[in-house]
mmCIF file of C-alpha atoms and ligand atoms in Angstrom:
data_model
loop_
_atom_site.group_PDB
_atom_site.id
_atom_site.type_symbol
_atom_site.label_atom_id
_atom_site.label_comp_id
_atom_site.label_asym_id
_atom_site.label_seq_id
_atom_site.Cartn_x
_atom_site.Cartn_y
_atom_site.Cartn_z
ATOM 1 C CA UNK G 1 11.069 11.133 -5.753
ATOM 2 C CA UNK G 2 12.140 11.467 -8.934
ATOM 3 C CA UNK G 3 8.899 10.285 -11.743
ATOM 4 C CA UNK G 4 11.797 10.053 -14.210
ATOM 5 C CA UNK G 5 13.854 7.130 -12.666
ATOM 6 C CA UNK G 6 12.145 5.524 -10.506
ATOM 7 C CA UNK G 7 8.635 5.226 -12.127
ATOM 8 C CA UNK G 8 9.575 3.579 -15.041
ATOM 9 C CA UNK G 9 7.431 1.343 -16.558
ATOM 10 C CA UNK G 10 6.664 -1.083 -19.317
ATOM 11 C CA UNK G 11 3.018 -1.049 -19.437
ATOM 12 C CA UNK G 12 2.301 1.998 -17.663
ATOM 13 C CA UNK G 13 3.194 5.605 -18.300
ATOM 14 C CA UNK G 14 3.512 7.863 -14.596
ATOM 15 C CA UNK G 15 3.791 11.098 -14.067
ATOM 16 C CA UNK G 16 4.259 13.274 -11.184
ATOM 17 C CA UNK G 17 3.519 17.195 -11.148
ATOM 18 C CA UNK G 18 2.502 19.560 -8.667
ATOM 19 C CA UNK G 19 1.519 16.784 -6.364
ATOM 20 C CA UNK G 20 -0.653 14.824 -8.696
ATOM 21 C CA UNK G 21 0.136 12.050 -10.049
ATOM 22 C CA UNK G 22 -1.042 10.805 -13.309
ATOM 23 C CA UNK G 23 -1.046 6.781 -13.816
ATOM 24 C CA UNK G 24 -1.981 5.829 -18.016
ATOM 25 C CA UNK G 25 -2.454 2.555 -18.582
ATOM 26 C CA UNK G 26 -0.236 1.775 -22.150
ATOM 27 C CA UNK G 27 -1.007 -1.014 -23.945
ATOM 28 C CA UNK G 28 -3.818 0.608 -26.644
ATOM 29 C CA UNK G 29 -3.222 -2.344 -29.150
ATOM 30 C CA UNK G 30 -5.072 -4.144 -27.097
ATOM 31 C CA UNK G 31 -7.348 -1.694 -25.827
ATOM 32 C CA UNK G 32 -5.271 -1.255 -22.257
ATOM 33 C CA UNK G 33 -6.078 -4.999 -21.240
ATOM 34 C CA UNK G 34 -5.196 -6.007 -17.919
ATOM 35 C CA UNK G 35 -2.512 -9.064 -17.931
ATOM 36 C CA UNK G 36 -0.418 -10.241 -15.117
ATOM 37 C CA UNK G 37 2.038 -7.198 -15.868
ATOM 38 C CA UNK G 38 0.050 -4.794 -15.840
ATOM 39 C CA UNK G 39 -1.465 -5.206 -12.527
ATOM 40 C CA UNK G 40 2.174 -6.280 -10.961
ATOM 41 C CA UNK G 41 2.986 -2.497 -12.572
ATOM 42 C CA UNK G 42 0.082 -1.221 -10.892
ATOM 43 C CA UNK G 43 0.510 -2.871 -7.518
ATOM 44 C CA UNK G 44 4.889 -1.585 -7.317
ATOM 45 C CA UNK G 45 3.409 1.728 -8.738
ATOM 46 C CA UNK G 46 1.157 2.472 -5.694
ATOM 47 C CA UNK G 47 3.449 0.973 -3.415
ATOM 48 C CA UNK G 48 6.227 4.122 -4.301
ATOM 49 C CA UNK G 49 3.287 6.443 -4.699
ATOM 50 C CA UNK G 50 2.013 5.483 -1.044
ATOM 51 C CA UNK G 51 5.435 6.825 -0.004
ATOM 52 C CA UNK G 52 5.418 10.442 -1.938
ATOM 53 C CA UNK G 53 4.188 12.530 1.480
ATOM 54 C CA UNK G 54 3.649 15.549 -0.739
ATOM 55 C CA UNK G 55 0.550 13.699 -3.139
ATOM 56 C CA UNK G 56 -2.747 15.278 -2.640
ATOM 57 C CA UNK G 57 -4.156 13.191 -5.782
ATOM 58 C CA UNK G 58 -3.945 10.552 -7.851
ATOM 59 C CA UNK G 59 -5.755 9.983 -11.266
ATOM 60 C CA UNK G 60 -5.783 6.714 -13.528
ATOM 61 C CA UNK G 61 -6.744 6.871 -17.122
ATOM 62 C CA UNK G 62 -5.939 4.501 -20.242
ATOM 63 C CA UNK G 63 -3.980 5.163 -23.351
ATOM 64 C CA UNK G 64 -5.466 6.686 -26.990
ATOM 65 C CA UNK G 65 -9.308 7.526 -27.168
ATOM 66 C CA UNK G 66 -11.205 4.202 -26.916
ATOM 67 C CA UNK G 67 -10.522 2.304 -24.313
ATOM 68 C CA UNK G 68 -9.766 3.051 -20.211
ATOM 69 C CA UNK G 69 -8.968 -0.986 -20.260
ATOM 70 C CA UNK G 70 -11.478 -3.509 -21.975
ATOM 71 C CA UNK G 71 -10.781 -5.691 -19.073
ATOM 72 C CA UNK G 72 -8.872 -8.668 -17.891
ATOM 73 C CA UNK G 73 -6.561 -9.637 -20.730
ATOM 74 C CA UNK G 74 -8.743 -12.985 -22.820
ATOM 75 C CA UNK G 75 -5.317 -14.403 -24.621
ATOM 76 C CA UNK G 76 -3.831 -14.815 -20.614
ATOM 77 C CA UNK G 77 -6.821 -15.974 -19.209
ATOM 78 C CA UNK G 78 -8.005 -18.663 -22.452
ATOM 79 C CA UNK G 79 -5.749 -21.484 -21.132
ATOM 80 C CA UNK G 80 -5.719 -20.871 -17.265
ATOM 81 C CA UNK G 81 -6.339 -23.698 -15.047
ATOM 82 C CA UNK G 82 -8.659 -23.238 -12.047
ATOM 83 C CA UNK G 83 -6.381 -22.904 -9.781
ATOM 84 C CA UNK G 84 -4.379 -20.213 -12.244
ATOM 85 C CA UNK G 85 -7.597 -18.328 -12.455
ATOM 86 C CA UNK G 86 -7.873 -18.355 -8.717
ATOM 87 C CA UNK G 87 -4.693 -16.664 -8.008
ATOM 88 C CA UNK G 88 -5.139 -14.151 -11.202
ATOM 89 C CA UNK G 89 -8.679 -13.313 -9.283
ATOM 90 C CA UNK G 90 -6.887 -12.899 -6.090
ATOM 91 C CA UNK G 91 -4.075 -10.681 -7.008
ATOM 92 C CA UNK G 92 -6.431 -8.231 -9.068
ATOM 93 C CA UNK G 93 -9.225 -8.012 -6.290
ATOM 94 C CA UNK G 94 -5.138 -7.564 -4.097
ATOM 95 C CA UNK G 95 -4.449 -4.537 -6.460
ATOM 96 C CA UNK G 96 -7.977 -2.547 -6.136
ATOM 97 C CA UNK G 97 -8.385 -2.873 -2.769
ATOM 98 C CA UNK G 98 -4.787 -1.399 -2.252
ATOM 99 C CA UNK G 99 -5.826 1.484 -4.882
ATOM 100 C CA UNK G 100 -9.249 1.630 -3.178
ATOM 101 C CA UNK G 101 -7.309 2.012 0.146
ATOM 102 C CA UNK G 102 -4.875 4.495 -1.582
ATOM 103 C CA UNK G 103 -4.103 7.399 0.890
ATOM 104 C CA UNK G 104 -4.939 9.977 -1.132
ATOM 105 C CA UNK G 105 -8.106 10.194 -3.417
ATOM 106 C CA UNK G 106 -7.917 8.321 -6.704
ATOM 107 C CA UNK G 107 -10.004 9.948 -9.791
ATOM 108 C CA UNK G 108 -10.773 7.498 -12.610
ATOM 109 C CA UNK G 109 -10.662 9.120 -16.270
ATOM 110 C CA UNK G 110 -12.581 6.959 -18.130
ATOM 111 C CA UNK G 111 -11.921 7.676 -21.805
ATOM 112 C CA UNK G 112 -13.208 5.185 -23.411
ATOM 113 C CA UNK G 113 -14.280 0.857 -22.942
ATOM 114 C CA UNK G 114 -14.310 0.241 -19.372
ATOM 115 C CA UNK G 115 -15.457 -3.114 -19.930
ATOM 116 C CA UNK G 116 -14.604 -6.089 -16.953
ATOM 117 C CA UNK G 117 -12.008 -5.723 -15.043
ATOM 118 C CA UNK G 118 -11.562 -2.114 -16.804
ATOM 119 C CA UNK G 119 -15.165 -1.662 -14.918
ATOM 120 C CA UNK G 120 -13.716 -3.133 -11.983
ATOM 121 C CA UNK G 121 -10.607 -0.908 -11.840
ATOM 122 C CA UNK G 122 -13.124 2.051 -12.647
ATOM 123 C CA UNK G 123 -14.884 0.972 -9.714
ATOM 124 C CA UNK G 124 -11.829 0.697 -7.215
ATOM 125 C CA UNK G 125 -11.234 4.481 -7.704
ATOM 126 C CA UNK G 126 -12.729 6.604 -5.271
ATOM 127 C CA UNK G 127 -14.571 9.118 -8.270
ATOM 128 C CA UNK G 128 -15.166 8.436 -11.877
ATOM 129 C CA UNK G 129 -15.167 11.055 -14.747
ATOM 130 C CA UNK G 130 -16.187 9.800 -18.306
ATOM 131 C CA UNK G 131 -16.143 10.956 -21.351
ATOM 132 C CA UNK G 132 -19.149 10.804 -23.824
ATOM 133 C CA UNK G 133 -17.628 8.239 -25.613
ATOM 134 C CA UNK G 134 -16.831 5.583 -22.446
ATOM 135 C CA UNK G 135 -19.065 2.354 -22.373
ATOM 136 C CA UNK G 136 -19.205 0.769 -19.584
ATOM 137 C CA UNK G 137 -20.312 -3.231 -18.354
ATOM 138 C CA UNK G 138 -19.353 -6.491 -16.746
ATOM 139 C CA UNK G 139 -19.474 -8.907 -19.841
ATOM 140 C CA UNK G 140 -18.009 -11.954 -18.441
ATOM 141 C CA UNK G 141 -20.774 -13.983 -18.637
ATOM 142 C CA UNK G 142 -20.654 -13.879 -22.442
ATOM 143 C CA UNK G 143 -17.296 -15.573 -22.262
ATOM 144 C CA UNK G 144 -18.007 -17.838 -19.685
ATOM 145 C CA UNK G 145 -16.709 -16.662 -16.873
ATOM 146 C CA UNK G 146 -18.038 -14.180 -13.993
ATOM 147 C CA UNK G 147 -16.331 -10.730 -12.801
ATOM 148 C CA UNK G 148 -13.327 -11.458 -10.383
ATOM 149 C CA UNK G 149 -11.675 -8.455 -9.256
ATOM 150 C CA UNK G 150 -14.365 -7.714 -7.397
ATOM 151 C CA UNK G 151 -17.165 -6.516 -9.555
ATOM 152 C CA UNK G 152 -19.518 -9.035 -7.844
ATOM 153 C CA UNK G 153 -18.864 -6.864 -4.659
ATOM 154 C CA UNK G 154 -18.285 -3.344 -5.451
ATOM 155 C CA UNK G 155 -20.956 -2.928 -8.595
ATOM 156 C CA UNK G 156 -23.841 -3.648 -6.673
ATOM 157 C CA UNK G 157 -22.226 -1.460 -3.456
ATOM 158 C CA UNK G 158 -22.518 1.656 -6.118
ATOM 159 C CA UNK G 159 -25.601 0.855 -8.018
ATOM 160 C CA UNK G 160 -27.336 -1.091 -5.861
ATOM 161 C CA UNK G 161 -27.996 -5.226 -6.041
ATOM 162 C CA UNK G 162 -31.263 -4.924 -8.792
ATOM 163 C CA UNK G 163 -29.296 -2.683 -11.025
ATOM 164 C CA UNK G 164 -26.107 -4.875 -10.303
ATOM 165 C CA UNK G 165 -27.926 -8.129 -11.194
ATOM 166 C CA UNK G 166 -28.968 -6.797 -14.853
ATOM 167 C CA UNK G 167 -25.843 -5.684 -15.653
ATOM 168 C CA UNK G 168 -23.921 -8.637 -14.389
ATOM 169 C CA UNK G 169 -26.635 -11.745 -15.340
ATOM 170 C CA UNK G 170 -26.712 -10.029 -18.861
ATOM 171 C CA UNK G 171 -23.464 -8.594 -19.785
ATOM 172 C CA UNK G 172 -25.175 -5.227 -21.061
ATOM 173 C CA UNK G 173 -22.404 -2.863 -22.157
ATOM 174 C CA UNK G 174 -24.195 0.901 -21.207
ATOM 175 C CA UNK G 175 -23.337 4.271 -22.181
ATOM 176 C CA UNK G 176 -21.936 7.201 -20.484
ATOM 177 C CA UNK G 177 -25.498 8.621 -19.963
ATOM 178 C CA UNK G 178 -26.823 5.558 -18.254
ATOM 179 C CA UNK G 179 -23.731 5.468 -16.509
ATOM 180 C CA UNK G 180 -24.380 8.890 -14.963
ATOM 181 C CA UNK G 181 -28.331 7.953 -14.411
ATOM 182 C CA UNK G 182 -27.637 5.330 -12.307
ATOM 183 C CA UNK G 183 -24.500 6.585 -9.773
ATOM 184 C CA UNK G 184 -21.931 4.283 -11.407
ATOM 185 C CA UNK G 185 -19.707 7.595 -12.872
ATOM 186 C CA UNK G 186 -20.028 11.277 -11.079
ATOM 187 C CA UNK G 187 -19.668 13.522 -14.366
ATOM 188 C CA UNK G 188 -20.144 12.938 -18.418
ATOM 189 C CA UNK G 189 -17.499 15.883 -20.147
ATOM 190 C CA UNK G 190 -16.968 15.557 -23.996
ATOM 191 C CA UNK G 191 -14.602 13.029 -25.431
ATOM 192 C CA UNK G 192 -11.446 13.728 -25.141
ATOM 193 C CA UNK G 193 -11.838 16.128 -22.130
ATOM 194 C CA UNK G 194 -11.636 13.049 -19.114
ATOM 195 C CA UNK G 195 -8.492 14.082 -18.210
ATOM 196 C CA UNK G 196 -8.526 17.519 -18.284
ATOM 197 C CA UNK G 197 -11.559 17.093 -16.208
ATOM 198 C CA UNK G 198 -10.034 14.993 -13.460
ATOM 199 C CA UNK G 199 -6.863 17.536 -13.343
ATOM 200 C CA UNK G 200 -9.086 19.961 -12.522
ATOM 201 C CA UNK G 201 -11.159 18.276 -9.874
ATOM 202 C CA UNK G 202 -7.818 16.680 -8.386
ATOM 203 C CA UNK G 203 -6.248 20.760 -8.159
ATOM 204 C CA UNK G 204 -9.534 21.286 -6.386
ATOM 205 C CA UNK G 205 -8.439 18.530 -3.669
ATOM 206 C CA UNK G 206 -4.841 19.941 -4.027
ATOM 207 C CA UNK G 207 -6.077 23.295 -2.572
ATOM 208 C CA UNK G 208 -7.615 21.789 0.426
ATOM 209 C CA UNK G 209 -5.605 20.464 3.965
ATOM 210 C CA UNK G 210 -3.888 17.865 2.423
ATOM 211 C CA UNK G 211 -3.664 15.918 6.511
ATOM 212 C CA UNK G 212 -7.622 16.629 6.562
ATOM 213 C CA UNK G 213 -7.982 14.958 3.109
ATOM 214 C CA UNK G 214 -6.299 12.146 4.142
ATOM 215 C CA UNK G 215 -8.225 11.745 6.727
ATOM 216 C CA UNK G 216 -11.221 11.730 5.657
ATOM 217 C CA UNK G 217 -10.590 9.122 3.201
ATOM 218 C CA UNK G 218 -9.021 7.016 6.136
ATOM 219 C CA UNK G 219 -12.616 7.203 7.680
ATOM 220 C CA UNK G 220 -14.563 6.510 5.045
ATOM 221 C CA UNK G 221 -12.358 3.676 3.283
ATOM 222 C CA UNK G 222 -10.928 2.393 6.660
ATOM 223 C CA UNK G 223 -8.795 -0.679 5.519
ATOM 224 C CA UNK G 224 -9.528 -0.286 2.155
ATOM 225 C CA UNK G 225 -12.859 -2.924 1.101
ATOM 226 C CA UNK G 226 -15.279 -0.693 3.273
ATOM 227 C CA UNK G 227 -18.061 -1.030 3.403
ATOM 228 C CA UNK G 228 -17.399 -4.375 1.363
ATOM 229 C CA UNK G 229 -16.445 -7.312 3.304
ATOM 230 C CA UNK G 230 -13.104 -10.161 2.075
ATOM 231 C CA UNK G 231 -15.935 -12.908 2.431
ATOM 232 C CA UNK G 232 -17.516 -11.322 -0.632
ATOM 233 C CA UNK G 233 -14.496 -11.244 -2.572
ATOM 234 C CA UNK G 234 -13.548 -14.494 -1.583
ATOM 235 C CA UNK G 235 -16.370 -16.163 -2.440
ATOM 236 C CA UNK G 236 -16.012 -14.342 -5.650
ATOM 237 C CA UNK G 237 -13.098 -15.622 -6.726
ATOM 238 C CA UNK G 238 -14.464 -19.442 -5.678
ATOM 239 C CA UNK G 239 -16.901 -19.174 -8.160
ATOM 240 C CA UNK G 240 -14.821 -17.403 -10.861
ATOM 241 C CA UNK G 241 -12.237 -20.268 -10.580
ATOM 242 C CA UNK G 242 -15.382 -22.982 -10.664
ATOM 243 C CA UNK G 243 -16.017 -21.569 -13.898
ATOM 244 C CA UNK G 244 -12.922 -22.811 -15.385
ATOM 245 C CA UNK G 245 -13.154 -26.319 -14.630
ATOM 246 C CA UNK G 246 -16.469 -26.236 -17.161
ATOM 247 C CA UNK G 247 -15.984 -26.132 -20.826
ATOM 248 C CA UNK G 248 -17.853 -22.551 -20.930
ATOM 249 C CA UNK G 249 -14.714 -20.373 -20.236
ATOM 250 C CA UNK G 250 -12.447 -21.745 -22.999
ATOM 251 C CA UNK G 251 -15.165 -21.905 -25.731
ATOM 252 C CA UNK G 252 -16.225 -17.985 -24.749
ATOM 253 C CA UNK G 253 -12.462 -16.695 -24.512
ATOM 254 C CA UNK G 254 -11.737 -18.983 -27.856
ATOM 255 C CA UNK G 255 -14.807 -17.640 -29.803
ATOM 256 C CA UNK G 256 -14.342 -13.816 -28.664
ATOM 257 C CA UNK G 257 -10.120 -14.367 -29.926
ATOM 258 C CA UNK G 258 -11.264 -16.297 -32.790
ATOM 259 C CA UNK G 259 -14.040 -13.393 -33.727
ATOM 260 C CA UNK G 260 -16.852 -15.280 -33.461
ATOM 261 C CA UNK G 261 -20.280 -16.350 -31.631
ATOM 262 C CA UNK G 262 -19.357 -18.716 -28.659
ATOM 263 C CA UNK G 263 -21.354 -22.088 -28.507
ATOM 264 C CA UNK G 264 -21.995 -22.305 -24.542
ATOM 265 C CA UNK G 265 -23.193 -26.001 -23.193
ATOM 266 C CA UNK G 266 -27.095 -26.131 -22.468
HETATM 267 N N1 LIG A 301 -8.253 -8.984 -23.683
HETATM 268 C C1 LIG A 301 -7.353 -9.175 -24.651
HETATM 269 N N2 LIG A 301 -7.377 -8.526 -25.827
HETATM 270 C C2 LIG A 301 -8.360 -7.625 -26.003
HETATM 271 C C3 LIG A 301 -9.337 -7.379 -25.027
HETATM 272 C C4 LIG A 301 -9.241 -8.091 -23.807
HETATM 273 N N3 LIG A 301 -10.101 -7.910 -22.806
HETATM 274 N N4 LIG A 301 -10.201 -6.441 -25.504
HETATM 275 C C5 LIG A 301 -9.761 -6.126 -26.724
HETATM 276 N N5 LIG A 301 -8.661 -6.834 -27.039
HETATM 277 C C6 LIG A 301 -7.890 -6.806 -28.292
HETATM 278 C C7 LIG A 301 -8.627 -7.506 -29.398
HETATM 279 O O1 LIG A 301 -8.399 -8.920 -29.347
HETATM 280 C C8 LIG A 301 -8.013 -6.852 -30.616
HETATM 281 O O2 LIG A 301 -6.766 -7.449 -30.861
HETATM 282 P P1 LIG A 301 -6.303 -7.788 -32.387
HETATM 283 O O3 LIG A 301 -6.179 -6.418 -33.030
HETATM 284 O O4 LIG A 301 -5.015 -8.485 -32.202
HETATM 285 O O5 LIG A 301 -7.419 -8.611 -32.988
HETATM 286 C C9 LIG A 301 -7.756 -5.424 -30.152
HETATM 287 O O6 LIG A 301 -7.753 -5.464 -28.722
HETATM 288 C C10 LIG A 301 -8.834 -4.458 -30.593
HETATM 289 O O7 LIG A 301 -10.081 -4.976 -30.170
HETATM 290 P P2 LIG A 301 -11.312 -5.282 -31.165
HETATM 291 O O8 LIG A 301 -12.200 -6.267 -30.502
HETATM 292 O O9 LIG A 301 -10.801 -5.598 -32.521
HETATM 293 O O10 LIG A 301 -11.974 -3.821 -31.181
HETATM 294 P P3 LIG A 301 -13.507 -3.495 -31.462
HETATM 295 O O11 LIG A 301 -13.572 -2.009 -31.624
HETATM 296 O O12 LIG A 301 -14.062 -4.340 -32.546
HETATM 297 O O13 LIG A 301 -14.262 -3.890 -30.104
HETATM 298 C C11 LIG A 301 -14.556 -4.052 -27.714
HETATM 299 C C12 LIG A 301 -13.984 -3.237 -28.886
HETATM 300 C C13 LIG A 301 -14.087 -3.407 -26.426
HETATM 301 C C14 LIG A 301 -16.098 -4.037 -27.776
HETATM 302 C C15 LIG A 301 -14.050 -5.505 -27.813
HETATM 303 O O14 LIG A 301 -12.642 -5.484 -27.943
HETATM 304 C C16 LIG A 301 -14.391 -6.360 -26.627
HETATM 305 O O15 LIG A 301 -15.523 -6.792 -26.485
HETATM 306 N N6 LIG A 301 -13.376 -6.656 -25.768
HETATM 307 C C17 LIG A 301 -13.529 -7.565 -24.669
HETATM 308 C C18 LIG A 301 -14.375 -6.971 -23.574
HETATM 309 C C19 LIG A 301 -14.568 -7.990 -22.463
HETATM 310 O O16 LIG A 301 -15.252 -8.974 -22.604
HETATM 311 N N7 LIG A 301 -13.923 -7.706 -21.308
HETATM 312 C C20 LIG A 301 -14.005 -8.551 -20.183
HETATM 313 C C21 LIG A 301 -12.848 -9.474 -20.153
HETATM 314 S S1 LIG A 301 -12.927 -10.536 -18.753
#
């Protein structure tokens, strides 16, 4: 397969080398946010990559130095009707499982925000390398809203439901450090060295029985969600459609476009 032709992209950059393959989220002037594009990249982009026998790794980083992806995109999701919102929740939670599922092992480089559904995408990968720098956090409920591509499910599966429960009832943003401390990322390098650091760990993998790799990750992940179940993420994205039928979600995505302090209903 040819990374040239057919791995062209709008909002993503691909490359293929030496049987890694690099995906780099592109959209830094808005600090890699996720819209409807991006993740309908993302989902074609594994589907060809599933086919490419000779991949022994995959890594996923973000564009520039300060973000990995600060989440779902706000400006698509400010005037989304339940319903909408239920279908954008659906498709995301779609596209992680199927990278969480991926058939070879996925390394996150997490250069910078991983904020939301950045944290969520972090989270789908199978191991996560950050850089100093990289914040991390599932600050929904500051714009009304709650996670919902499956950060209800797979945050507390990693750092365990207390831990889960403070980040996600508060919307804490946490550093690198605290991100190490409490399982959520497997190695803090300096800024700027993520990626080198997941080429490295991915030519590690590449040295090893590429059919034994495989599976082994087969085992572990089975169809993808293990050990999560689809109830969770169903139920998930019930409740993160509910909370665009209140008048929460518009005034927090509003306020956070408009710069400002959101007014929430008490
Ligand atoms: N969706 C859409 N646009 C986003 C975005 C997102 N999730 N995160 C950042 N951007 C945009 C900003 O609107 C801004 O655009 P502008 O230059 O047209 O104003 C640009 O990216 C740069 O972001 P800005 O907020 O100016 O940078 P900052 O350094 O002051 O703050 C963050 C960085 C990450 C703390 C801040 O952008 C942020 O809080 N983002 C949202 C995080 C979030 O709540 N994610 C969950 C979404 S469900």
């Amino acid at each position: 397969m040819s990374a040239g032709t057919d791995l062209c992209f709008e909002t993503l950059v691909v490359t293929v080398s030496d049987g890694i393959g690099v995906i780099t989220i592109n959209r830094p002037e808005s600090l890699n946010a996720l819209n409807l594009k991006v993740l309908q990249e993302l989902d074609t982009c594994l589907g060809r990559l599933e086919q490419l026998e000779t991949l022994s790794a995959l890594i996923l980083t973000g564009q520039g130095e300060k973000a990995f992806a600060a989440g779902a995109d706000i400006s698509a999701m400010v005037s989304m009707s339940p319903g909408e919102a239920a279908d954008f929740s659906g498709f995301g939670q779609a596209v992680f499982q199927r990278l969480s599922g991926f058939p070879v092992p996925v390394i996150a480089a997490v250069n910078g925000y991983a904020l939301g559904g950045g944290n969520e995408l972090a989270m789908a990968c199978d191991i996560r390398i950050a850089s100093q720098n990289a914040k991390f956090g599932q600050p929904e409920v500051g714009l009304g809203i709650i996670p919902g591509f499956g950060g209800t499910q797979w945050l507390p599966a990693i750092v365990g439901v207390p831990r889960a429960l403070e980040l996600i009832l508060t919307g804490r943003v946490i550093d690198a450090a605290e991100a190490l401390s409490i399982g959520l990322v497997h190695k803090v390098v300096p800024a700027g060295e993520a990626l080198r650091s997941a080429e490295e760990l991915a030519r590690v993998i590449a040295s090893k029985s590429g059919l034994a790799v495989r599976n082994a990750k087969k085992a572990i992940k089975r169809d993808g969600h293990a050990p999560l179940s689809l109830a969770g993420f169903a139920l998930e994205r019930q409740f993160f459609a509910k909370c665009f039928e209140g008048p929460d979600q518009a005034e927090g995505m509003r306020a956070f476009l408009q710069k400002r302090a959101p007014k929430f209903q008490r």
